[in-house]
mmCIF file of C-alpha atoms in Angstrom:
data_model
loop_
_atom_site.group_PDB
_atom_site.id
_atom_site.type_symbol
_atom_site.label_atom_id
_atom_site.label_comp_id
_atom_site.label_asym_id
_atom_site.label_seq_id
_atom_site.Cartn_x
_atom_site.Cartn_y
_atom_site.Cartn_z
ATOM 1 C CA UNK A 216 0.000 0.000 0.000
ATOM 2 C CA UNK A 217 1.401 3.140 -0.637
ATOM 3 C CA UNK A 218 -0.526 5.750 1.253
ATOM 4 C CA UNK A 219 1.256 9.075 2.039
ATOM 5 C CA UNK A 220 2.648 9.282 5.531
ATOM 6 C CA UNK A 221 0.037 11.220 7.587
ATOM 7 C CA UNK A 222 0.935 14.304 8.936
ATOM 8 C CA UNK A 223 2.598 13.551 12.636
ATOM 9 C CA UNK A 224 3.318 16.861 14.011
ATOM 10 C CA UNK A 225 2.311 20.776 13.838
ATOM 11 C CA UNK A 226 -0.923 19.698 14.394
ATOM 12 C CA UNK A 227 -2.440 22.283 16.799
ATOM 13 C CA UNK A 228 -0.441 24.620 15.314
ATOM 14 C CA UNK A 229 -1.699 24.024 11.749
ATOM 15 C CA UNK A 230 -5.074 24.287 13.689
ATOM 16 C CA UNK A 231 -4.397 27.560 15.428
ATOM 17 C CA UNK A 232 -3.418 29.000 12.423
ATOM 18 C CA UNK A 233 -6.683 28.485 10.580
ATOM 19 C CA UNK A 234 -9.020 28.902 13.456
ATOM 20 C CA UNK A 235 -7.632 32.177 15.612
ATOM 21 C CA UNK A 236 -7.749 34.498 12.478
ATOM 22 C CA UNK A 237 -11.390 33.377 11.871
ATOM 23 C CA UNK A 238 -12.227 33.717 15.354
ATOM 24 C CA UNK A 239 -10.946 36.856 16.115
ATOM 25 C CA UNK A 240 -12.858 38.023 12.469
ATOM 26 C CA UNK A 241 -16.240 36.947 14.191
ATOM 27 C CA UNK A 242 -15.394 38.463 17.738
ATOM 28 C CA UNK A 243 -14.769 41.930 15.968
ATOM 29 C CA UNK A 244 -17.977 41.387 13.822
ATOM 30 C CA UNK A 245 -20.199 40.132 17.171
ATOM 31 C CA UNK A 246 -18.956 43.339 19.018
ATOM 32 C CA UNK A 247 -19.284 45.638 15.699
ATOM 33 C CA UNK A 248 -23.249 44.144 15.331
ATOM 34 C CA UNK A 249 -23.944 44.506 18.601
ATOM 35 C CA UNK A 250 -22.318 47.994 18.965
ATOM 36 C CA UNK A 251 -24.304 49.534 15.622
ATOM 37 C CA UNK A 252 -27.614 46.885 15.883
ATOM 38 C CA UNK A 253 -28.058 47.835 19.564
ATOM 39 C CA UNK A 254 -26.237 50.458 21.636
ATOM 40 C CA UNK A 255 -25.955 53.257 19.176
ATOM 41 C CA UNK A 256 -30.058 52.821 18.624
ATOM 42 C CA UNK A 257 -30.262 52.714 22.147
ATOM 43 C CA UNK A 258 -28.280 55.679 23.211
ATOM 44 C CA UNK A 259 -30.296 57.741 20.328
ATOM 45 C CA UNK A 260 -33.753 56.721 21.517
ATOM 46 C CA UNK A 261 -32.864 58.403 25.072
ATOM 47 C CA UNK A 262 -31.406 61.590 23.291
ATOM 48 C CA UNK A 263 -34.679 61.599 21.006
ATOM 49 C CA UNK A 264 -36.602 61.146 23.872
ATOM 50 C CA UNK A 265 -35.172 63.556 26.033
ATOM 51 C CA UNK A 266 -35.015 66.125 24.111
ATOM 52 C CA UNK A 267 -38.869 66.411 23.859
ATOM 53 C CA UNK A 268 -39.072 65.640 27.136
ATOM 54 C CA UNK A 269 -40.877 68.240 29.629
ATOM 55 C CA UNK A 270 -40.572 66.831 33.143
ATOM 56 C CA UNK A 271 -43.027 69.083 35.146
ATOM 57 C CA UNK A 272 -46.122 68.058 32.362
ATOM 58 C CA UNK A 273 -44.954 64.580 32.579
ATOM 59 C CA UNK A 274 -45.134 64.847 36.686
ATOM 60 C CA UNK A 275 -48.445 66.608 36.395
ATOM 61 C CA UNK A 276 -50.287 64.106 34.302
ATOM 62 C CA UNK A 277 -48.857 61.355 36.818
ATOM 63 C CA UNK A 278 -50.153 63.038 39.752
ATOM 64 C CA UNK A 279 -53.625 63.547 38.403
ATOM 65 C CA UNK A 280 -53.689 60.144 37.491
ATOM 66 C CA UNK A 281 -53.393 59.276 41.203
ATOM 67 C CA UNK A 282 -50.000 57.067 41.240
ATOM 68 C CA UNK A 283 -48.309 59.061 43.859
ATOM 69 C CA UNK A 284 -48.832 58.928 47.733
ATOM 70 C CA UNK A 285 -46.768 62.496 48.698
ATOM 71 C CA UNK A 286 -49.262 64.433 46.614
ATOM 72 C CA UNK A 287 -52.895 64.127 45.847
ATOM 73 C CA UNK A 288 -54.426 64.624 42.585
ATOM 74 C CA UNK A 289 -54.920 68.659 41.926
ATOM 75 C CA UNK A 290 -58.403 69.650 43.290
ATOM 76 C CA UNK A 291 -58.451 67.165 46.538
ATOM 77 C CA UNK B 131 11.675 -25.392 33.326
ATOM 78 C CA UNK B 132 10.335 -23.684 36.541
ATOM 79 C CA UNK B 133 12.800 -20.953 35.702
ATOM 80 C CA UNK B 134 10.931 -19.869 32.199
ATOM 81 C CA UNK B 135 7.862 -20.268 34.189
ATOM 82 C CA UNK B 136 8.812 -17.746 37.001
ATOM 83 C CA UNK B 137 9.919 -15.402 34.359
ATOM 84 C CA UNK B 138 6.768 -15.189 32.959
ATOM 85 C CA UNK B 139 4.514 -15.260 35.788
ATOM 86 C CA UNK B 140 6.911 -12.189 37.611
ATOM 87 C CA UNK B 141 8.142 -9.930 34.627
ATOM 88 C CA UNK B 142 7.205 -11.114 31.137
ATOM 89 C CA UNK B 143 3.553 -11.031 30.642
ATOM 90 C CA UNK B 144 3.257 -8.199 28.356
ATOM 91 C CA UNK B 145 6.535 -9.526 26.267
ATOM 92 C CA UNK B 146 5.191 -13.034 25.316
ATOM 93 C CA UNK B 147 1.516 -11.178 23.618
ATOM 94 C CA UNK B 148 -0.052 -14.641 23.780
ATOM 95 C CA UNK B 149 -3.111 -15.304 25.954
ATOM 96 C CA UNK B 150 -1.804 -18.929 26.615
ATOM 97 C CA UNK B 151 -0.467 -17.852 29.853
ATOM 98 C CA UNK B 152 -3.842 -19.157 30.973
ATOM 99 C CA UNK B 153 -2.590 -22.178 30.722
ATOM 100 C CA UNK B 154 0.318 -21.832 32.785
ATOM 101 C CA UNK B 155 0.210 -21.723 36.619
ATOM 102 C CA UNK B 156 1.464 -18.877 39.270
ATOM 103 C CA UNK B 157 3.606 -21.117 41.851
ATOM 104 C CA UNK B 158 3.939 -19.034 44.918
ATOM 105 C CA UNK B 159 6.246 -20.060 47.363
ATOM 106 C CA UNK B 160 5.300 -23.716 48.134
ATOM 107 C CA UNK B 161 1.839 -23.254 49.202
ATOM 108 C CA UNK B 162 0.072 -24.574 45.401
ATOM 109 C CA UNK B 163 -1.314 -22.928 42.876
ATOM 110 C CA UNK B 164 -2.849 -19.818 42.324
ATOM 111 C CA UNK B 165 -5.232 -20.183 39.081
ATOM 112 C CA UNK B 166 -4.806 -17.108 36.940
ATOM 113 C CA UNK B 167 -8.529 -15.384 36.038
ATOM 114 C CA UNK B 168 -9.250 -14.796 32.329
ATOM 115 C CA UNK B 169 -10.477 -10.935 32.882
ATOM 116 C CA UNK B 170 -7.126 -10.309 35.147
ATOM 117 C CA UNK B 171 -4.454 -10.894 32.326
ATOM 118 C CA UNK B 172 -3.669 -8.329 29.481
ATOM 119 C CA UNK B 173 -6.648 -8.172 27.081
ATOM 120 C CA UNK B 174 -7.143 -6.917 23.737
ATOM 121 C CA UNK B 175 -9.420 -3.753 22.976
ATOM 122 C CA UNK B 176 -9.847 -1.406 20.440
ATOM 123 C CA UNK B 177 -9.498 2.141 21.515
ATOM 124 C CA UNK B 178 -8.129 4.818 20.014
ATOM 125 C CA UNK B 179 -6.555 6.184 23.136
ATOM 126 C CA UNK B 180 -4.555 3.461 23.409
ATOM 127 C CA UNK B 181 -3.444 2.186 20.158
ATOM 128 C CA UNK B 182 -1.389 -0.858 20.775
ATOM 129 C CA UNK B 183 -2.960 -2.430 23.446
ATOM 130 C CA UNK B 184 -1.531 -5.283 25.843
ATOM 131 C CA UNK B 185 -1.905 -8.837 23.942
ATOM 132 C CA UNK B 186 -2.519 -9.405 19.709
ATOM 133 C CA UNK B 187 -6.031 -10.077 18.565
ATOM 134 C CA UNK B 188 -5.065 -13.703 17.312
ATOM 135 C CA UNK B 189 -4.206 -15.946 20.023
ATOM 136 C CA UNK B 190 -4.049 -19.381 18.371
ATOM 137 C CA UNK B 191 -2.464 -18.839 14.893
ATOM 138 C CA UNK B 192 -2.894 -21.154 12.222
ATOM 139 C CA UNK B 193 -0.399 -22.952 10.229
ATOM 140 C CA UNK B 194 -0.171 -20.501 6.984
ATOM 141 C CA UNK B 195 -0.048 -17.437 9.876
ATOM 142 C CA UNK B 196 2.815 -19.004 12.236
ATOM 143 C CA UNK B 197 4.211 -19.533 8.766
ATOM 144 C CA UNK B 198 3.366 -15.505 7.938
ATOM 145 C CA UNK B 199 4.972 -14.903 11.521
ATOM 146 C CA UNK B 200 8.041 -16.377 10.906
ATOM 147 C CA UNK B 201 8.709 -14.313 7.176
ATOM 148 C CA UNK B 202 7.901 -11.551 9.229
ATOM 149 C CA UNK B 203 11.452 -11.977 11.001
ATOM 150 C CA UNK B 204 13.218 -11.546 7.636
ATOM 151 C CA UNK B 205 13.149 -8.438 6.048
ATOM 152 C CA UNK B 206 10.023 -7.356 5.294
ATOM 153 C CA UNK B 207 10.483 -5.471 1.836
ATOM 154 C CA UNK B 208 9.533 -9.092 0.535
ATOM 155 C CA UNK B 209 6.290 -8.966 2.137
ATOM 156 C CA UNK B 210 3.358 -8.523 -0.737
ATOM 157 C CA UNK B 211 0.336 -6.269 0.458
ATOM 158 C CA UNK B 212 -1.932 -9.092 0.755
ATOM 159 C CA UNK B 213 0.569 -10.575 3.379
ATOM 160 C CA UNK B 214 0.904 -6.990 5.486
ATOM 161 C CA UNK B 215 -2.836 -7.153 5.511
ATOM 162 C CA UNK B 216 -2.370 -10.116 7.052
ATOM 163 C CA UNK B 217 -0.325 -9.248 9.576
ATOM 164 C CA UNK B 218 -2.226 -6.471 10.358
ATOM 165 C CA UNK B 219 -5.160 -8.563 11.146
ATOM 166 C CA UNK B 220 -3.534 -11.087 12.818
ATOM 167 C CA UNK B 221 -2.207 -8.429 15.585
ATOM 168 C CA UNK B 222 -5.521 -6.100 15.385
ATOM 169 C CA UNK B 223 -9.285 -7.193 15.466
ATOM 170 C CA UNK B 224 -10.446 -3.264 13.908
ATOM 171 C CA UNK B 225 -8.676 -0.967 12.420
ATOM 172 C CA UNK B 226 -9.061 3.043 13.299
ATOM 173 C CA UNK B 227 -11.469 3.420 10.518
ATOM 174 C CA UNK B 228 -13.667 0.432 11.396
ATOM 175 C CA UNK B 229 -13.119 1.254 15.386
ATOM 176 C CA UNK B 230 -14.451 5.232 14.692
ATOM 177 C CA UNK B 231 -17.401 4.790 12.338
ATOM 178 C CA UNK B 232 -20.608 6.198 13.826
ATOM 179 C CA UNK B 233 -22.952 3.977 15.401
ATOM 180 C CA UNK B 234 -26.965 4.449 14.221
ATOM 181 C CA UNK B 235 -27.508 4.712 18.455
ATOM 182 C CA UNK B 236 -28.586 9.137 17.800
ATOM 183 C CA UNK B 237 -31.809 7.617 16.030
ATOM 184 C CA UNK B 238 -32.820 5.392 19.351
ATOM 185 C CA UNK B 239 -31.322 8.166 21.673
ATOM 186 C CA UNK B 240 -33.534 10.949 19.769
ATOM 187 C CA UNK B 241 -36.861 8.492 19.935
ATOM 188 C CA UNK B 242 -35.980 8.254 23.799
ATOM 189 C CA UNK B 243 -36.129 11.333 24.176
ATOM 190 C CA UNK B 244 -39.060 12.516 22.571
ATOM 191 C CA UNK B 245 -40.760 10.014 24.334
ATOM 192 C CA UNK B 246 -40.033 10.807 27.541
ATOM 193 C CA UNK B 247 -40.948 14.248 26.838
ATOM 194 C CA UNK B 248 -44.020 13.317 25.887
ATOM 195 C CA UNK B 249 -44.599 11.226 29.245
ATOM 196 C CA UNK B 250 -43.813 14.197 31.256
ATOM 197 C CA UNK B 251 -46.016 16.536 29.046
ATOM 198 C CA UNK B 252 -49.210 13.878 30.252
ATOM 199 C CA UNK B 253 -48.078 14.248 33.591
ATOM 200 C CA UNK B 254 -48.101 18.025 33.723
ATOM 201 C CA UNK B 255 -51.111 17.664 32.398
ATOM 202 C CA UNK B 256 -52.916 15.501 35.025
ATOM 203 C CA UNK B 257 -51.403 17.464 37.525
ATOM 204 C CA UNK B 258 -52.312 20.810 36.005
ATOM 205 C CA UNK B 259 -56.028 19.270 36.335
ATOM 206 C CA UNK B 260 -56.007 17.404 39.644
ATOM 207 C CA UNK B 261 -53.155 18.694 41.905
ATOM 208 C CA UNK B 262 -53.172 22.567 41.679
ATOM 209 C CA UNK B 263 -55.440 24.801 42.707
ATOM 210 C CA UNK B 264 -57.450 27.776 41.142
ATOM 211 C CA UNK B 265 -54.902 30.794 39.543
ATOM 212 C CA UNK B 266 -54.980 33.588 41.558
ATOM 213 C CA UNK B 267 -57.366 36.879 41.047
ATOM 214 C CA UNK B 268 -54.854 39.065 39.674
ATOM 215 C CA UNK B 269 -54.915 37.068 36.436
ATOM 216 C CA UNK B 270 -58.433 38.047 36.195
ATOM 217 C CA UNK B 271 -59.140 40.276 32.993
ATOM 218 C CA UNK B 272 -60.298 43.033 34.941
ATOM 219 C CA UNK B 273 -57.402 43.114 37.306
ATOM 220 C CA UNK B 274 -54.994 42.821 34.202
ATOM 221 C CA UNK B 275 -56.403 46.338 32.712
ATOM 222 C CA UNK B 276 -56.654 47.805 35.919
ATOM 223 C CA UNK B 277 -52.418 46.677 35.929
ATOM 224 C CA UNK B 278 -52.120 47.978 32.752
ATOM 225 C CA UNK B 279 -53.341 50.990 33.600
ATOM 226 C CA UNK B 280 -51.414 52.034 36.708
ATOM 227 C CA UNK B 281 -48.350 50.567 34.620
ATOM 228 C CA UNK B 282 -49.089 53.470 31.871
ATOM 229 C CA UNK B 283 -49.958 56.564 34.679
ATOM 230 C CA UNK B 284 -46.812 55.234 36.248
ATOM 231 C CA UNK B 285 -45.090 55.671 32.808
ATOM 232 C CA UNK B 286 -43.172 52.472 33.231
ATOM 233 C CA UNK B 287 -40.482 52.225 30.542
ATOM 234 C CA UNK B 288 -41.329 55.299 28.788
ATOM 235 C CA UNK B 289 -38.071 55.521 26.657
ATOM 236 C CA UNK B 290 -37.821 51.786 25.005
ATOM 237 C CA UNK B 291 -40.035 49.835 26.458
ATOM 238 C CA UNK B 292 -43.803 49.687 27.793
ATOM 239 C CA UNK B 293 -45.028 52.718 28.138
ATOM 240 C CA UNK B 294 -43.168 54.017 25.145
ATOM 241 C CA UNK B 295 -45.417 52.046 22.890
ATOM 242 C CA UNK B 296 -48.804 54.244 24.311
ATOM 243 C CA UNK B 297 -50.140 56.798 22.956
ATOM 244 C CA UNK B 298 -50.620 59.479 25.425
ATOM 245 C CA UNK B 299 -52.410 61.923 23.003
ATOM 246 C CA UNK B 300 -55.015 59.573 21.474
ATOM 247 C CA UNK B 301 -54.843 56.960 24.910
ATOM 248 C CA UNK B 302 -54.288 53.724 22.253
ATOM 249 C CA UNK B 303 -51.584 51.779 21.794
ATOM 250 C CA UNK B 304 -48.719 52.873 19.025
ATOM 251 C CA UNK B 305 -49.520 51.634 15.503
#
């Protein structure tokens, strides 16, 4: 039989070398996604929302609607 | 005689490779015979973590192998294929490709499994019917909207999440 002597050493090596590139590719691409898909959205929907926001109409609506203990509704 | 005999019973087990060390008897120090149990001498297995195991496959070999054997001392560039194969065999039962290949056990393993799933499935069923009790009132339709509305005047997640998706102007829920 003449088969070709199977390769004996630089296995892991041989493995590293294919593998780490690739999975250092897919980190960078995870963090990229999540950083553009998620965050960045995120941190823009709290600017958006913020900037419209007034705080003293917001509390008045919640106190008429009765959800607070330290103040009644207005007109009790 | 008793000389060979002590060598192998002491040292030489693994050198000799034949199983017919059964045969032969321990003699320890005057007081008879120990008998020597099948499972407790070197055995043959295939493994691939341990790749030349103890003993060779073929313990009694026939005439044309102890012939094959004994060609084997010369050199062995005169060996033909057919008679490496041979070899091979008699010192191996599988080889790494026969010892690997997959079993078909995943397809019993998989039906196992979804039947057991199922089983428990009927039980939570029965018990869901005759163990526990009635659900609690605050799953009650009217106590949900009455939730749902304190969850809204409390503007619960108003950036992202809950109360984001009501709309305070037109008191519905975000298209």
């Amino acid at each position: 039989m003449s088969l070709a002597k199977p390769a004996m050493r630089g296995l892991l090596g041989k493995r590293l070398r294919f593998h780490l590139p690739i999975a250092f590719a897919l980190s960078l691409v995870a963090a990229a996604a999540f950083k553009y898909g998620v965050t960045e959205p995120r941190k823009q929907a709290y600017a958006d929302f913020y900037k419209q926001y007034d705080a003293t109409k917001e509390f008045n609506n919640m106190r008429d609607a009765g959800v607070f203990e330290s103040v009644r509704p207005t007109g009790e | 005689m008793l000389f060979y005999f002590r060598m192998l019973a002491t040292r030489a087990l693994s050198l000799v490779g034949k199983r017919a060390i059964s045969t032969s008897i321990c003699v320890r120090g005057g007081h008879g015979v120990a008998k020597v149990d099948d499972y407790a001498l070197p055995a043959y297995f295939d493994r691939r973590e341990n790749p030349l195991p103890d003993v060779q496959f073929v313990t009694e070999l026939s005439a044309v192998q102890k012939s094959l054997k004994e060609k084997e001392k010369g050199s062995w560039a005169t060996l033909s294929n057919e008679e490496k194969i041979a070899l091979y065999r008699i010192s191996f039962k599988q080889s790494f490709a026969e010892m690997n290949e997959g079993t078909k056990e995943w397809k019993s393993v998989i039906a196992g499994m979804f039947f057991f799933i199922g089983m428990t499935g009927l039980v939570v069923l029965w018990q869901r019917k005759f163990v526990y009790g009635p659900v609690p009132p605050t799953f009650e339709s009217e106590w949900k909207e009455k939730e749902v509305q304190r969850m809204l005047d409390m503007r619960i997640n108003p950036v992202e999440g809950f109360s984001a998706k009501w709309d305070y102007e037109n008191k519905e829920w975000k298209k």
